[in-house]
CSV table of C-alpha atoms in Angstrom, one decimal:
chain,number,residue,atom,x,y,z
A,40,UNK,CA,-87.4,-4.6,36.1
A,41,UNK,CA,-88.4,-3.5,32.6
A,42,UNK,CA,-85.2,-5.5,31.2
A,43,UNK,CA,-86.2,-8.6,33.3
A,44,UNK,CA,-89.8,-8.5,31.8
A,45,UNK,CA,-88.5,-8.2,28.4
A,46,UNK,CA,-85.9,-10.5,28.6
A,47,UNK,CA,-88.1,-13.4,30.1
A,48,UNK,CA,-90.5,-13.1,27.1
A,49,UNK,CA,-87.8,-12.7,24.7
A,50,UNK,CA,-86.5,-16.2,26.0
A,51,UNK,CA,-89.9,-17.7,26.1
A,52,UNK,CA,-90.8,-16.3,22.7
A,53,UNK,CA,-87.7,-17.6,21.1
A,54,UNK,CA,-88.7,-21.0,22.2
A,55,UNK,CA,-92.0,-21.0,20.6
A,56,UNK,CA,-90.9,-19.2,17.6
A,57,UNK,CA,-88.3,-21.7,16.9
A,58,UNK,CA,-90.6,-24.5,16.7
A,59,UNK,CA,-93.5,-23.1,14.7
A,60,UNK,CA,-93.3,-19.7,14.5
A,61,UNK,CA,-95.8,-17.1,16.4
A,62,UNK,CA,-92.9,-15.7,18.7
A,63,UNK,CA,-94.2,-12.3,18.3
A,64,UNK,CA,-97.3,-13.3,19.8
A,65,UNK,CA,-95.4,-13.4,23.5
A,66,UNK,CA,-92.7,-10.5,22.6
A,67,UNK,CA,-94.7,-7.4,21.2
A,68,UNK,CA,-97.3,-7.8,23.5
A,69,UNK,CA,-94.7,-8.1,26.7
A,70,UNK,CA,-92.9,-4.7,25.1
A,71,UNK,CA,-96.3,-2.9,24.6
A,72,UNK,CA,-97.4,-3.5,28.1
A,73,UNK,CA,-93.8,-2.4,29.3
A,74,UNK,CA,-93.4,0.6,27.6
A,75,UNK,CA,-97.0,1.8,27.1
A,76,UNK,CA,-96.1,5.4,25.9
A,77,UNK,CA,-93.1,4.2,23.5
A,78,UNK,CA,-93.7,4.8,19.7
A,79,UNK,CA,-95.1,1.5,18.2
A,80,UNK,CA,-92.6,1.8,15.4
A,81,UNK,CA,-89.8,1.7,18.1
A,82,UNK,CA,-91.2,-1.3,20.0
A,83,UNK,CA,-91.9,-3.3,16.7
A,84,UNK,CA,-88.0,-2.4,15.6
A,85,UNK,CA,-86.9,-3.6,19.1
A,86,UNK,CA,-88.8,-6.9,18.7
A,87,UNK,CA,-87.1,-7.1,15.5
A,88,UNK,CA,-83.7,-6.5,16.8
A,89,UNK,CA,-84.1,-9.8,19.1
A,90,UNK,CA,-86.3,-12.0,17.1
A,91,UNK,CA,-83.8,-11.8,13.9
A,92,UNK,CA,-80.6,-13.7,15.9
A,93,UNK,CA,-83.4,-16.2,17.3
A,94,UNK,CA,-84.7,-17.2,14.0
A,95,UNK,CA,-81.1,-17.3,12.5
A,96,UNK,CA,-79.9,-19.4,15.3
A,97,UNK,CA,-82.9,-21.9,14.7
A,98,UNK,CA,-82.1,-21.7,11.3
A,99,UNK,CA,-78.6,-22.9,12.1
A,100,UNK,CA,-79.8,-25.5,14.4
A,101,UNK,CA,-82.1,-27.1,12.0
A,102,UNK,CA,-79.5,-27.1,9.0
A,103,UNK,CA,-77.3,-29.4,11.1
A,104,UNK,CA,-80.0,-32.0,11.1
A,105,UNK,CA,-82.5,-31.4,8.5
A,106,UNK,CA,-82.0,-31.8,4.8
A,107,UNK,CA,-82.8,-28.4,3.6
A,108,UNK,CA,-83.5,-27.7,-0.1
A,109,UNK,CA,-80.9,-24.8,-0.2
A,110,UNK,CA,-81.1,-24.7,-4.1
A,111,UNK,CA,-84.4,-23.3,-3.1
A,112,UNK,CA,-84.8,-21.9,0.0
A,113,UNK,CA,-81.9,-19.1,-0.9
A,114,UNK,CA,-83.4,-17.6,-4.1
A,115,UNK,CA,-87.2,-17.7,-1.7
A,116,UNK,CA,-85.1,-15.8,1.1
A,117,UNK,CA,-83.8,-13.2,-1.3
A,118,UNK,CA,-87.4,-12.8,-3.1
A,119,UNK,CA,-88.7,-12.4,0.7
A,120,UNK,CA,-86.2,-10.0,1.7
A,121,UNK,CA,-87.3,-7.8,-1.2
A,122,UNK,CA,-90.8,-8.3,-0.5
A,123,UNK,CA,-90.7,-7.3,3.3
A,124,UNK,CA,-88.8,-3.9,2.2
A,125,UNK,CA,-91.7,-3.8,-0.3
A,126,UNK,CA,-94.8,-4.5,2.0
A,127,UNK,CA,-92.8,-2.0,4.9
A,128,UNK,CA,-93.2,1.0,2.5
A,129,UNK,CA,-96.3,-0.1,1.4
A,130,UNK,CA,-97.9,0.6,4.5
A,131,UNK,CA,-96.6,4.1,4.7
A,132,UNK,CA,-99.0,4.5,1.4
A,133,UNK,CA,-102.0,2.0,2.1
A,134,UNK,CA,-104.2,1.7,5.5
A,135,UNK,CA,-103.7,-2.0,6.7
A,136,UNK,CA,-107.3,-1.9,8.4
A,137,UNK,CA,-108.7,-4.3,6.2
A,138,UNK,CA,-106.3,-6.9,6.7
A,139,UNK,CA,-106.3,-6.3,10.6
A,140,UNK,CA,-109.9,-7.2,10.2
A,141,UNK,CA,-109.4,-10.0,7.8
A,142,UNK,CA,-106.6,-11.8,9.5
A,143,UNK,CA,-108.6,-14.0,12.5
A,144,UNK,CA,-110.8,-15.7,9.8
A,145,UNK,CA,-107.6,-16.1,7.5
A,146,UNK,CA,-106.1,-17.7,10.4
A,147,UNK,CA,-109.3,-19.7,11.6
A,148,UNK,CA,-109.5,-21.2,7.9
A,149,UNK,CA,-105.5,-22.3,8.4
A,150,UNK,CA,-106.6,-24.3,11.7
A,151,UNK,CA,-109.7,-26.0,10.6
A,152,UNK,CA,-107.8,-26.8,7.2
A,153,UNK,CA,-105.0,-28.5,9.5
A,154,UNK,CA,-107.6,-30.1,11.9
A,155,UNK,CA,-109.7,-31.5,9.1
A,156,UNK,CA,-106.6,-32.7,7.2
A,157,UNK,CA,-105.3,-34.9,10.4
A,158,UNK,CA,-102.4,-36.4,8.0
A,159,UNK,CA,-101.5,-33.1,6.8
A,160,UNK,CA,-97.6,-32.3,7.6
A,161,UNK,CA,-97.0,-35.9,9.3
A,162,UNK,CA,-94.9,-37.2,6.2
A,163,UNK,CA,-92.6,-35.4,3.9
A,164,UNK,CA,-93.7,-36.2,0.3
A,165,UNK,CA,-92.4,-33.0,-1.2
A,166,UNK,CA,-94.9,-32.2,-4.5
A,167,UNK,CA,-92.3,-30.0,-6.6
A,168,UNK,CA,-88.3,-30.8,-8.0
A,169,UNK,CA,-85.9,-28.4,-9.6
A,170,UNK,CA,-87.2,-25.3,-11.0
A,171,UNK,CA,-90.6,-25.9,-10.0
A,172,UNK,CA,-89.7,-26.1,-6.2
A,173,UNK,CA,-87.7,-22.8,-6.5
A,174,UNK,CA,-90.6,-21.3,-8.1
A,175,UNK,CA,-93.1,-22.3,-5.5
A,176,UNK,CA,-90.5,-21.4,-2.5
A,177,UNK,CA,-90.1,-18.0,-4.5
A,178,UNK,CA,-93.9,-17.3,-5.0
A,179,UNK,CA,-94.1,-18.0,-1.1
A,180,UNK,CA,-91.4,-16.2,0.0
A,181,UNK,CA,-92.4,-13.1,-2.1
A,182,UNK,CA,-96.1,-13.5,-0.5
A,183,UNK,CA,-95.0,-13.8,3.0
A,184,UNK,CA,-92.3,-11.2,2.8
A,185,UNK,CA,-94.8,-8.7,1.6
A,186,UNK,CA,-97.3,-9.7,4.4
A,187,UNK,CA,-94.8,-9.2,6.9
A,188,UNK,CA,-93.4,-6.4,5.8
A,189,UNK,CA,-96.8,-4.9,5.7
A,190,UNK,CA,-98.3,-6.4,8.7
A,191,UNK,CA,-96.4,-9.1,10.5
A,192,UNK,CA,-98.6,-11.0,12.9
A,193,UNK,CA,-98.2,-14.9,12.4
A,194,UNK,CA,-95.8,-14.6,9.5
A,195,UNK,CA,-93.9,-18.1,10.7
A,196,UNK,CA,-96.9,-19.7,11.5
A,197,UNK,CA,-98.2,-19.0,7.5
A,198,UNK,CA,-94.9,-19.9,6.2
A,199,UNK,CA,-95.0,-23.3,7.7
A,200,UNK,CA,-98.7,-24.0,6.6
A,201,UNK,CA,-97.7,-23.0,3.0
A,202,UNK,CA,-94.6,-25.3,3.3
A,203,UNK,CA,-96.8,-28.0,4.6
A,204,UNK,CA,-99.8,-27.4,2.0
A,205,UNK,CA,-98.4,-26.4,-1.0
A,206,UNK,CA,-94.8,-28.1,-1.2
A,207,UNK,CA,-95.8,-31.0,0.7
A,208,UNK,CA,-93.3,-31.0,3.6
A,209,UNK,CA,-94.2,-32.4,6.9
A,210,UNK,CA,-94.2,-30.0,9.8
A,211,UNK,CA,-90.9,-30.7,11.0
A,212,UNK,CA,-88.9,-29.6,7.5
A,213,UNK,CA,-91.5,-26.9,6.9
A,214,UNK,CA,-90.6,-25.0,9.9
A,215,UNK,CA,-87.1,-25.4,9.6
A,216,UNK,CA,-87.5,-24.3,5.9
A,217,UNK,CA,-89.5,-21.5,7.3
A,218,UNK,CA,-86.6,-20.2,9.7
A,219,UNK,CA,-84.6,-19.0,6.7
A,220,UNK,CA,-87.3,-17.2,4.9
A,221,UNK,CA,-88.2,-15.6,8.0
A,222,UNK,CA,-84.5,-14.5,8.8
A,223,UNK,CA,-84.5,-12.4,5.4
A,224,UNK,CA,-88.1,-11.0,6.0
A,225,UNK,CA,-87.2,-10.2,9.8
A,226,UNK,CA,-83.7,-8.4,8.6
A,227,UNK,CA,-85.3,-6.4,5.7
A,228,UNK,CA,-87.8,-5.1,8.6
A,229,UNK,CA,-85.1,-4.2,10.8
A,230,UNK,CA,-83.2,-2.5,8.7
A,231,UNK,CA,-85.9,-0.2,7.6
A,232,UNK,CA,-86.8,0.4,11.3
A,233,UNK,CA,-83.0,0.8,12.6
A,234,UNK,CA,-82.4,3.4,9.9
A,235,UNK,CA,-85.3,5.6,11.0
A,236,UNK,CA,-84.2,5.2,14.2
A,237,UNK,CA,-86.9,2.7,15.5
A,238,UNK,CA,-84.8,0.6,17.7
A,239,UNK,CA,-83.5,0.4,21.3
A,240,UNK,CA,-80.4,-1.2,20.9
A,241,UNK,CA,-79.5,-1.3,25.0
A,242,UNK,CA,-82.6,-3.4,25.1
A,243,UNK,CA,-82.5,-5.2,21.8
A,244,UNK,CA,-78.8,-6.3,22.4
A,245,UNK,CA,-80.0,-8.2,25.5
A,246,UNK,CA,-83.1,-9.5,24.3
A,247,UNK,CA,-81.5,-10.9,21.3
A,248,UNK,CA,-78.8,-13.1,23.7
A,249,UNK,CA,-82.3,-14.5,25.4
A,250,UNK,CA,-84.0,-15.0,22.3
A,251,UNK,CA,-81.2,-17.4,20.8
A,252,UNK,CA,-81.0,-19.3,24.2
A,253,UNK,CA,-85.0,-19.9,23.7
A,254,UNK,CA,-84.4,-20.8,19.9
A,255,UNK,CA,-81.8,-23.3,20.6
A,256,UNK,CA,-83.6,-25.0,23.5
A,257,UNK,CA,-87.1,-24.9,21.3
A,258,UNK,CA,-85.2,-26.2,18.1
A,259,UNK,CA,-83.7,-29.0,20.2
A,260,UNK,CA,-87.5,-29.7,21.4
A,261,UNK,CA,-88.5,-29.7,17.8
A,262,UNK,CA,-86.2,-32.2,16.4
A,263,UNK,CA,-86.4,-34.6,19.3
A,264,UNK,CA,-89.9,-35.0,19.2
A,265,UNK,CA,-90.3,-35.0,15.6
A,266,UNK,CA,-93.2,-33.5,13.1
A,267,UNK,CA,-96.2,-34.6,15.1
A,268,UNK,CA,-95.0,-32.6,18.2
A,269,UNK,CA,-94.2,-29.4,15.5
A,270,UNK,CA,-98.0,-30.0,14.4
A,271,UNK,CA,-99.6,-30.1,17.7
A,272,UNK,CA,-97.6,-26.7,18.9
A,273,UNK,CA,-98.8,-25.2,15.1
A,274,UNK,CA,-102.5,-26.0,16.4
A,275,UNK,CA,-102.0,-24.3,19.7
A,276,UNK,CA,-100.1,-21.0,18.5
A,277,UNK,CA,-102.6,-20.6,15.5
A,278,UNK,CA,-105.2,-20.9,17.9
A,279,UNK,CA,-103.8,-18.3,20.3
A,280,UNK,CA,-103.2,-16.0,17.2
A,281,UNK,CA,-107.1,-16.1,16.3
A,282,UNK,CA,-107.6,-15.0,20.0
A,283,UNK,CA,-105.3,-12.4,19.6
A,284,UNK,CA,-105.9,-10.6,16.4
A,285,UNK,CA,-109.5,-11.1,16.9
A,286,UNK,CA,-109.6,-9.4,20.3
A,287,UNK,CA,-107.0,-6.5,18.5
A,288,UNK,CA,-109.3,-6.1,15.5
A,289,UNK,CA,-113.2,-6.2,17.2
A,290,UNK,CA,-112.6,-5.4,20.7
A,291,UNK,CA,-110.3,-3.2,21.8
């Protein structure tokens, strides 16, 4: 029964995550509810062992249909990988309570800005070219890599928002680009947690298959319906993240 529950959650999480990020909003609570006595690090590591494959599958699917700026994304992914490792180390040194309480308000600001700017992310008009785009993408990779390693919730959605707001991408191109960096940040966290023995591979491998299936389905839906659809899903996911992080920070 446990395997059935977490596999179903991984399938749905992969579907949502492939479109706009936020799959952890589904899979992580499912793992904690199914295994309430397990160490949190082990559940987070098991989550990463599944989600990294789904994110990679989504990135591969998007790359076939969306013209990705690999000259910018590959350096950004490498910087994001290093940032995630640094963030994972930082969480062992600095308390994360301040970020846990600030996160709902940061997400609320992101949601409010997105709703106020109704045309934001509907048209693909990149603001930078050449080395300027590389530097901007690397800055995003470093910032979200640090965050993903240190804390994590909503990292994929933050990536999408920054690609839209700062780089001028539409939501479809932003989501596709975000996956490439998210693969690197997830892989860094997985490697660190696996090295410390915090992965249940017997669950992770089955969940990975389900996550890939969900990601492939979600990517096809996003490609079919375009930037406007992805924007709508982004608003729904960020709203759910606000409720979840607000509950965790102030009510639980």
